[in-house]
PDB file of C-alpha atoms in Angstrom:
ATOM      1  CA  GLY V 508       3.929   4.643 -18.430  1.00 73.00           C
ATOM      2  CA  GLN V 509       5.022   2.807 -15.416  1.00 83.00           C
ATOM      3  CA  ASN V 510       7.750  -0.065 -15.985  1.00 90.00           C
ATOM      4  CA  ILE V 511      10.113  -2.699 -13.572  1.00 95.00           C
ATOM      5  CA  ASP V 512      13.061  -3.841 -14.755  1.00 96.00           C
ATOM      6  CA  GLN V 513      15.013  -7.447 -13.860  1.00 97.00           C
ATOM      7  CA  PRO V 514      16.957  -9.658 -15.819  1.00 97.00           C
ATOM      8  CA  THR V 515      15.031 -12.339 -17.123  1.00 96.00           C
ATOM      9  CA  GLU V 516      17.054 -15.039 -15.624  1.00 97.00           C
ATOM     10  CA  MET V 517      20.345 -15.683 -13.746  1.00 98.00           C
ATOM     11  CA  THR V 518      22.634 -18.508 -12.726  1.00 98.00           C
ATOM     12  CA  ALA V 519      24.780 -18.504  -9.528  1.00 97.00           C
ATOM     13  CA  THR V 520      26.550 -21.211  -7.656  1.00 97.00           C
ATOM     14  CA  GLU V 521      25.569 -23.419  -4.668  1.00 97.00           C
ATOM     15  CA  GLY V 522      28.062 -21.394  -1.651  1.00 97.00           C
ATOM     16  CA  ALA V 523      28.304 -18.516  -3.916  1.00 97.00           C
ATOM     17  CA  ILE V 524      26.753 -14.935  -3.652  1.00 97.00           C
ATOM     18  CA  VAL V 525      24.200 -13.602  -6.404  1.00 98.00           C
ATOM     19  CA  GLN V 526      22.623  -9.884  -7.194  1.00 98.00           C
ATOM     20  CA  ILE V 527      19.508  -9.728  -8.386  1.00 98.00           C
ATOM     21  CA  ASN V 528      18.358  -5.665  -9.493  1.00 98.00           C
ATOM     22  CA  CYS V 529      15.744  -4.114 -10.307  1.00 98.00           C
ATOM     23  CA  THR V 530      15.050  -1.055 -11.693  1.00 98.00           C
ATOM     24  CA  TYR V 531      11.544   1.287 -11.856  1.00 97.00           C
ATOM     25  CA  GLN V 532      10.319   3.761 -13.442  1.00 95.00           C
ATOM     26  CA  THR V 533       6.601   4.598 -11.479  1.00 92.00           C
ATOM     27  CA  SER V 534       4.226   7.557 -10.959  1.00 88.00           C
ATOM     28  CA  GLY V 535       4.724   7.875  -7.193  1.00 91.00           C
ATOM     29  CA  PHE V 536       6.591   5.965  -4.677  1.00 93.00           C
ATOM     30  CA  ASN V 537       5.383   4.225  -1.365  1.00 92.00           C
ATOM     31  CA  GLY V 538       7.850   1.244  -1.014  1.00 94.00           C
ATOM     32  CA  LEU V 539       9.216  -1.475  -3.118  1.00 96.00           C
ATOM     33  CA  PHE V 540       9.135  -5.671  -2.234  1.00 96.00           C
ATOM     34  CA  TRP V 541      10.918  -9.015  -2.645  1.00 97.00           C
ATOM     35  CA  TYR V 542       9.345 -11.564  -3.087  1.00 97.00           C
ATOM     36  CA  GLN V 543      10.461 -15.222  -3.457  1.00 98.00           C
ATOM     37  CA  GLN V 544       8.179 -17.293  -6.103  1.00 97.00           C
ATOM     38  CA  HIS V 545       9.340 -21.054  -6.323  1.00 96.00           C
ATOM     39  CA  ALA V 546       7.795 -22.954  -9.643  1.00 93.00           C
ATOM     40  CA  GLY V 547       4.173 -23.924  -9.293  1.00 92.00           C
ATOM     41  CA  GLU V 548       3.654 -21.871  -6.002  1.00 95.00           C
ATOM     42  CA  ALA V 549       2.562 -19.023  -4.854  1.00 95.00           C
ATOM     43  CA  PRO V 550       4.968 -15.901  -4.130  1.00 96.00           C
ATOM     44  CA  THR V 551       6.343 -15.497  -0.666  1.00 96.00           C
ATOM     45  CA  PHE V 552       7.138 -12.146   1.113  1.00 94.00           C
ATOM     46  CA  LEU V 553      10.815 -11.710   1.321  1.00 95.00           C
ATOM     47  CA  SER V 554      11.877  -7.864   2.154  1.00 94.00           C
ATOM     48  CA  TYR V 555       9.916  -4.323   2.427  1.00 94.00           C
ATOM     49  CA  ASN V 556      12.027  -1.273   1.712  1.00 95.00           C
ATOM     50  CA  VAL V 557      10.726   2.123   1.353  1.00 94.00           C
ATOM     51  CA  LEU V 558      14.227   3.844   3.158  1.00 94.00           C
ATOM     52  CA  ASP V 559      17.225   3.724   1.206  1.00 97.00           C
ATOM     53  CA  GLY V 560      19.822   1.777   2.423  1.00 96.00           C
ATOM     54  CA  LEU V 561      20.503  -1.333   2.988  1.00 96.00           C
ATOM     55  CA  GLU V 562      17.945  -4.222   5.261  1.00 93.00           C
ATOM     56  CA  GLU V 563      19.689  -7.660   6.395  1.00 94.00           C
ATOM     57  CA  LYS V 564      17.457 -10.450   6.883  1.00 90.00           C
ATOM     58  CA  GLY V 565      19.936 -13.970   7.867  1.00 94.00           C
ATOM     59  CA  ARG V 566      21.337 -14.908   4.243  1.00 96.00           C
ATOM     60  CA  PHE V 567      18.937 -11.891   2.125  1.00 97.00           C
ATOM     61  CA  SER V 568      19.694  -8.317   2.153  1.00 97.00           C
ATOM     62  CA  SER V 569      17.670  -5.544  -0.192  1.00 97.00           C
ATOM     63  CA  PHE V 570      19.182  -2.118  -1.232  1.00 98.00           C
ATOM     64  CA  LEU V 571      17.087   0.732  -1.697  1.00 98.00           C
ATOM     65  CA  SER V 572      18.144   4.183  -4.033  1.00 97.00           C
ATOM     66  CA  ARG V 573      14.699   6.231  -4.601  1.00 96.00           C
ATOM     67  CA  SER V 574      16.935   8.571  -5.965  1.00 95.00           C
ATOM     68  CA  LYS V 575      18.306   6.381  -8.877  1.00 96.00           C
ATOM     69  CA  GLY V 576      15.303   3.865  -8.720  1.00 96.00           C
ATOM     70  CA  TYR V 577      16.786   1.204  -8.100  1.00 97.00           C
ATOM     71  CA  SER V 578      16.700  -1.819  -5.817  1.00 98.00           C
ATOM     72  CA  TYR V 579      19.101  -5.093  -5.338  1.00 98.00           C
ATOM     73  CA  LEU V 580      18.355  -8.192  -3.550  1.00 98.00           C
ATOM     74  CA  LEU V 581      21.305  -9.691  -2.326  1.00 98.00           C
ATOM     75  CA  LEU V 582      21.363 -13.541  -1.264  1.00 97.00           C
ATOM     76  CA  LYS V 583      24.636 -14.699   0.511  1.00 97.00           C
ATOM     77  CA  GLU V 584      25.316 -18.957   0.508  1.00 97.00           C
ATOM     78  CA  LEU V 585      23.190 -19.911  -2.021  1.00 97.00           C
ATOM     79  CA  GLN V 586      21.729 -22.980  -1.574  1.00 97.00           C
ATOM     80  CA  MET V 587      19.764 -25.545  -3.976  1.00 97.00           C
ATOM     81  CA  LYS V 588      16.240 -24.430  -2.690  1.00 97.00           C
ATOM     82  CA  ASP V 589      17.101 -20.744  -3.300  1.00 97.00           C
ATOM     83  CA  SER V 590      16.590 -21.717  -6.805  1.00 98.00           C
ATOM     84  CA  ALA V 591      13.026 -19.475  -7.470  1.00 97.00           C
ATOM     85  CA  SER V 592      12.104 -17.037  -9.193  1.00 97.00           C
ATOM     86  CA  TYR V 593      12.251 -13.722  -7.505  1.00 98.00           C
ATOM     87  CA  LEU V 594       9.770 -10.384  -8.121  1.00 97.00           C
ATOM     88  CA  CYS V 595      10.550  -7.277  -7.377  1.00 97.00           C
ATOM     89  CA  ALA V 596       7.256  -4.891  -6.991  1.00 95.00           C
ATOM     90  CA  VAL V 597       7.039  -0.940  -6.277  1.00 95.00           C
ATOM     91  CA  VAL V 598       4.131   0.647  -4.465  1.00 92.00           C
ATOM     92  CA  ASP V 599       3.006   3.327  -6.573  1.00 89.00           C
ATOM     93  CA  SER V 600       0.860   6.744  -5.952  1.00 88.00           C
ATOM     94  CA  ASN V 601      -1.970   4.798  -5.420  1.00 82.00           C
ATOM     95  CA  TYR V 602      -0.831   2.830  -3.330  1.00 81.00           C
ATOM     96  CA  GLN V 603      -1.270  -0.323  -6.179  1.00 83.00           C
ATOM     97  CA  LEU V 604       1.402  -2.761  -6.552  1.00 88.00           C
ATOM     98  CA  ILE V 605       3.298  -2.686  -9.444  1.00 91.00           C
ATOM     99  CA  TRP V 606       5.120  -6.366 -10.518  1.00 93.00           C
ATOM    100  CA  GLY V 607       7.986  -6.863 -12.245  1.00 94.00           C
ATOM    101  CA  ALA V 608       8.259 -10.068 -14.726  1.00 94.00           C
ATOM    102  CA  GLY V 609      10.320 -11.598 -12.499  1.00 96.00           C
ATOM    103  CA  THR V 610      13.883 -13.172 -12.277  1.00 97.00           C
ATOM    104  CA  LYS V 611      14.489 -16.965 -12.692  1.00 97.00           C
ATOM    105  CA  LEU V 612      17.732 -17.909 -10.349  1.00 98.00           C
ATOM    106  CA  ILE V 613      18.802 -21.561 -11.366  1.00 97.00           C
ATOM    107  CA  ILE V 614      21.582 -22.477  -8.898  1.00 97.00           C
ATOM    108  CA  LYS V 615      23.655 -24.941  -9.927  1.00 96.00           C
ATOM    109  CA  PRO V 616      26.072 -27.726  -7.683  1.00 94.00           C
TER     110      PRO V 616
ATOM    111  CA  ILE T1019      -8.234 -23.037   7.350  1.00 54.00           C
ATOM    112  CA  ALA T1020      -4.706 -20.936   7.819  1.00 72.00           C
ATOM    113  CA  GLY T1021      -4.093 -18.777   5.648  1.00 92.00           C
ATOM    114  CA  ILE T1022      -5.900 -18.317   2.193  1.00 96.00           C
ATOM    115  CA  THR T1023      -7.571 -20.600   0.350  1.00 96.00           C
ATOM    116  CA  GLN T1024      -8.408 -21.076  -3.583  1.00 98.00           C
ATOM    117  CA  ALA T1025     -10.403 -23.477  -5.734  1.00 97.00           C
ATOM    118  CA  PRO T1026     -10.584 -25.345  -7.889  1.00 97.00           C
ATOM    119  CA  THR T1027      -6.733 -25.832  -7.740  1.00 97.00           C
ATOM    120  CA  SER T1028      -6.792 -26.226 -11.745  1.00 97.00           C
ATOM    121  CA  GLN T1029      -9.968 -25.963 -14.066  1.00 97.00           C
ATOM    122  CA  ILE T1030     -10.407 -26.916 -18.534  1.00 97.00           C
ATOM    123  CA  LEU T1031     -13.302 -25.254 -19.470  1.00 96.00           C
ATOM    124  CA  ALA T1032     -14.974 -24.732 -22.900  1.00 97.00           C
ATOM    125  CA  ALA T1033     -15.029 -21.343 -24.043  1.00 97.00           C
ATOM    126  CA  GLY T1034     -18.262 -19.632 -23.549  1.00 97.00           C
ATOM    127  CA  ARG T1035     -18.805 -21.362 -20.263  1.00 97.00           C
ATOM    128  CA  ARG T1036     -19.520 -19.154 -16.867  1.00 97.00           C
ATOM    129  CA  MET T1037     -16.819 -20.295 -14.153  1.00 97.00           C
ATOM    130  CA  THR T1038     -16.672 -19.166 -10.665  1.00 98.00           C
ATOM    131  CA  LEU T1039     -13.037 -18.973  -9.075  1.00 98.00           C
ATOM    132  CA  ARG T1040     -13.071 -18.722  -4.902  1.00 98.00           C
ATOM    133  CA  CYS T1041     -11.125 -17.250  -2.117  1.00 98.00           C
ATOM    134  CA  THR T1042     -11.030 -17.132   1.070  1.00 97.00           C
ATOM    135  CA  GLN T1043      -9.586 -15.880   4.309  1.00 97.00           C
ATOM    136  CA  ASP T1044      -9.100 -15.901   7.738  1.00 95.00           C
ATOM    137  CA  MET T1045      -6.638 -13.963   8.738  1.00 93.00           C
ATOM    138  CA  ARG T1046      -9.238 -10.942   8.551  1.00 92.00           C
ATOM    139  CA  HIS T1047      -7.228  -8.569   6.548  1.00 93.00           C
ATOM    140  CA  ASN T1048      -9.443  -6.142   5.057  1.00 93.00           C
ATOM    141  CA  ALA T1049      -7.969  -6.105   1.664  1.00 93.00           C
ATOM    142  CA  MET T1050      -8.019  -8.464  -1.240  1.00 95.00           C
ATOM    143  CA  TYR T1051      -6.483  -8.958  -4.891  1.00 96.00           C
ATOM    144  CA  TRP T1052      -6.633 -11.223  -7.966  1.00 97.00           C
ATOM    145  CA  TYR T1053      -3.849 -11.168 -10.195  1.00 97.00           C
ATOM    146  CA  ARG T1054      -2.887 -12.976 -13.193  1.00 97.00           C
ATOM    147  CA  GLN T1055       0.495 -14.780 -14.045  1.00 96.00           C
ATOM    148  CA  ASP T1056       1.452 -15.547 -17.780  1.00 94.00           C
ATOM    149  CA  LEU T1057       4.571 -16.576 -18.578  1.00 88.00           C
ATOM    150  CA  GLY T1058       7.155 -13.946 -19.113  1.00 82.00           C
ATOM    151  CA  LEU T1059       4.461 -11.516 -17.527  1.00 85.00           C
ATOM    152  CA  GLY T1060       5.093  -9.767 -14.062  1.00 84.00           C
ATOM    153  CA  LEU T1061       1.564 -10.351 -11.798  1.00 92.00           C
ATOM    154  CA  ARG T1062      -1.377  -8.535 -12.836  1.00 94.00           C
ATOM    155  CA  LEU T1063      -3.793  -7.040 -10.861  1.00 94.00           C
ATOM    156  CA  ILE T1064      -7.886  -7.754 -12.016  1.00 97.00           C
ATOM    157  CA  HIS T1065      -9.852  -6.731  -9.222  1.00 97.00           C
ATOM    158  CA  TYR T1066      -9.046  -6.097  -5.610  1.00 94.00           C
ATOM    159  CA  SER T1067     -11.659  -4.997  -2.444  1.00 95.00           C
ATOM    160  CA  ASN T1068     -10.235  -2.576   0.102  1.00 90.00           C
ATOM    161  CA  THR T1069     -12.621  -3.189   2.381  1.00 93.00           C
ATOM    162  CA  ALA T1070     -15.667  -5.698   2.426  1.00 94.00           C
ATOM    163  CA  GLY T1071     -18.750  -4.677   0.570  1.00 95.00           C
ATOM    164  CA  THR T1072     -16.648  -2.647  -2.105  1.00 94.00           C
ATOM    165  CA  THR T1073     -14.046  -3.381  -4.707  1.00 96.00           C
ATOM    166  CA  GLY T1074     -12.208  -1.379  -7.914  1.00 94.00           C
ATOM    167  CA  LYS T1075     -11.127  -2.388 -11.407  1.00 94.00           C
ATOM    168  CA  GLY T1076      -7.060  -3.349 -11.906  1.00 92.00           C
ATOM    169  CA  GLU T1077      -4.779  -2.826 -14.835  1.00 90.00           C
ATOM    170  CA  VAL T1078      -6.956  -6.582 -17.039  1.00 95.00           C
ATOM    171  CA  PRO T1079     -10.767  -5.880 -15.373  1.00 97.00           C
ATOM    172  CA  ASP T1080     -12.136  -6.874 -18.607  1.00 97.00           C
ATOM    173  CA  GLY T1081     -14.577 -10.297 -18.622  1.00 97.00           C
ATOM    174  CA  TYR T1082     -13.872 -10.283 -15.093  1.00 98.00           C
ATOM    175  CA  SER T1083     -16.552  -9.410 -12.481  1.00 98.00           C
ATOM    176  CA  VAL T1084     -16.101  -9.445  -8.519  1.00 98.00           C
ATOM    177  CA  SER T1085     -17.986  -9.080  -5.221  1.00 97.00           C
ATOM    178  CA  ARG T1086     -17.013  -8.844  -1.390  1.00 97.00           C
ATOM    179  CA  ALA T1087     -20.137  -9.268   0.344  1.00 97.00           C
ATOM    180  CA  ASN T1088     -18.217 -10.058   3.196  1.00 96.00           C
ATOM    181  CA  THR T1089     -14.399  -9.452   5.355  1.00 96.00           C
ATOM    182  CA  ASP T1090     -13.078 -13.721   4.009  1.00 96.00           C
ATOM    183  CA  ASP T1091     -14.549 -14.709   0.772  1.00 97.00           C
ATOM    184  CA  PHE T1092     -13.475 -12.810  -2.372  1.00 98.00           C
ATOM    185  CA  PRO T1093     -14.566 -15.054  -5.620  1.00 98.00           C
ATOM    186  CA  LEU T1094     -13.465 -14.090  -9.245  1.00 98.00           C
ATOM    187  CA  THR T1095     -16.405 -14.616 -12.152  1.00 98.00           C
ATOM    188  CA  LEU T1096     -15.521 -15.110 -15.792  1.00 97.00           C
ATOM    189  CA  ALA T1097     -18.594 -14.795 -17.423  1.00 95.00           C
ATOM    190  CA  SER T1098     -17.985 -15.997 -20.845  1.00 97.00           C
ATOM    191  CA  ALA T1099     -14.650 -17.370 -20.557  1.00 97.00           C
ATOM    192  CA  VAL T1100     -12.013 -17.105 -23.448  1.00 97.00           C
ATOM    193  CA  PRO T1101      -8.933 -18.720 -24.321  1.00 97.00           C
ATOM    194  CA  SER T1102      -6.564 -15.624 -23.704  1.00 97.00           C
ATOM    195  CA  GLN T1103      -8.091 -15.386 -19.938  1.00 98.00           C
ATOM    196  CA  THR T1104      -6.082 -19.670 -19.621  1.00 97.00           C
ATOM    197  CA  SER T1105      -3.532 -18.658 -16.612  1.00 97.00           C
ATOM    198  CA  VAL T1106      -3.079 -18.832 -13.680  1.00 97.00           C
ATOM    199  CA  TYR T1107      -4.912 -17.266 -10.940  1.00 98.00           C
ATOM    200  CA  PHE T1108      -3.587 -15.506  -7.561  1.00 98.00           C
ATOM    201  CA  CYS T1109      -5.934 -14.393  -4.763  1.00 98.00           C
ATOM    202  CA  ALA T1110      -4.124 -12.435  -1.748  1.00 96.00           C
ATOM    203  CA  SER T1111      -4.959 -10.332   0.741  1.00 95.00           C
ATOM    204  CA  SER T1112      -3.167  -7.945   3.185  1.00 92.00           C
ATOM    205  CA  ASP T1113      -4.302  -5.665   5.889  1.00 86.00           C
ATOM    206  CA  SER T1114      -3.947  -2.578   3.986  1.00 71.00           C
ATOM    207  CA  GLY T1115      -5.751  -1.174   1.129  1.00 51.00           C
ATOM    208  CA  THR T1116      -5.585   2.334   2.431  1.00 50.00           C
ATOM    209  CA  SER T1117      -3.086   5.286   2.097  1.00 51.00           C
ATOM    210  CA  GLY T1118      -0.401   5.695   4.512  1.00 49.00           C
ATOM    211  CA  ASN T1119      -0.498   1.775   5.576  1.00 52.00           C
ATOM    212  CA  TYR T1120       0.802  -0.112   3.120  1.00 68.00           C
ATOM    213  CA  ASN T1121       1.720  -3.616   4.132  1.00 77.00           C
ATOM    214  CA  GLU T1122       2.446  -7.276   2.880  1.00 88.00           C
ATOM    215  CA  GLN T1123       0.556  -9.232   0.557  1.00 91.00           C
ATOM    216  CA  PHE T1124      -0.369 -13.219   1.199  1.00 94.00           C
ATOM    217  CA  PHE T1125      -0.927 -15.297  -1.340  1.00 96.00           C
ATOM    218  CA  GLY T1126      -3.071 -18.424  -2.259  1.00 97.00           C
ATOM    219  CA  PRO T1127      -2.211 -21.568  -3.876  1.00 96.00           C
ATOM    220  CA  GLY T1128      -3.089 -20.423  -7.561  1.00 97.00           C
ATOM    221  CA  THR T1129      -5.857 -21.858 -10.007  1.00 98.00           C
ATOM    222  CA  ARG T1130      -4.544 -22.903 -12.841  1.00 97.00           C
ATOM    223  CA  LEU T1131      -6.927 -22.508 -15.277  1.00 98.00           C
ATOM    224  CA  THR T1132      -7.191 -23.202 -19.539  1.00 97.00           C
ATOM    225  CA  VAL T1133      -9.919 -22.249 -22.030  1.00 97.00           C
ATOM    226  CA  LEU T1134     -10.647 -24.361 -25.047  1.00 96.00           C
TER     227      LEU T1134
END
């Protein structure tokens, strides 16, 4: 079967750095997405990785290792508005998105 | 309209009733999707459409039907609602759906449906 694993919940302090991990086992791989979802709102796109390595975009970075079936989202200089759920999703061999259950990130002052 | 709209925002429905959730996008995206999101579970694909006139089944299609008469609209119908269909429903679209060109999905604001 296909599986995406993320921690259910994480807590971090305002101004700090947090890394949210995602491991996957899917039938084929055609890229990995990270989305942010604030409570009661729709998911919004953060990043897309299809090649190994680190993609940096402002305070957010995303890393991919295809050989390990592993990705992480790195958030720097945390702000209270970063409190949200972070969803990892993999594009499988049929070009369908397989979604993880999401990681709820709680930021404390 | 800018992006994707969904209607209604929320609905309480008696079991056994028929219900259509509406979704409209103005981005001229070829692909559209319907997901349900339940607490503790990831987004689960109900149905999708790669282009107007075609539809396909996702992970959890039972009890739902869709149509894609044109590029902009992708309604989801519950023929006879059951309590297990209580969920938040998201419509999404993307400028992809064919192999070799996968782009991000844009989501509508969601419909919160309660079936009693």
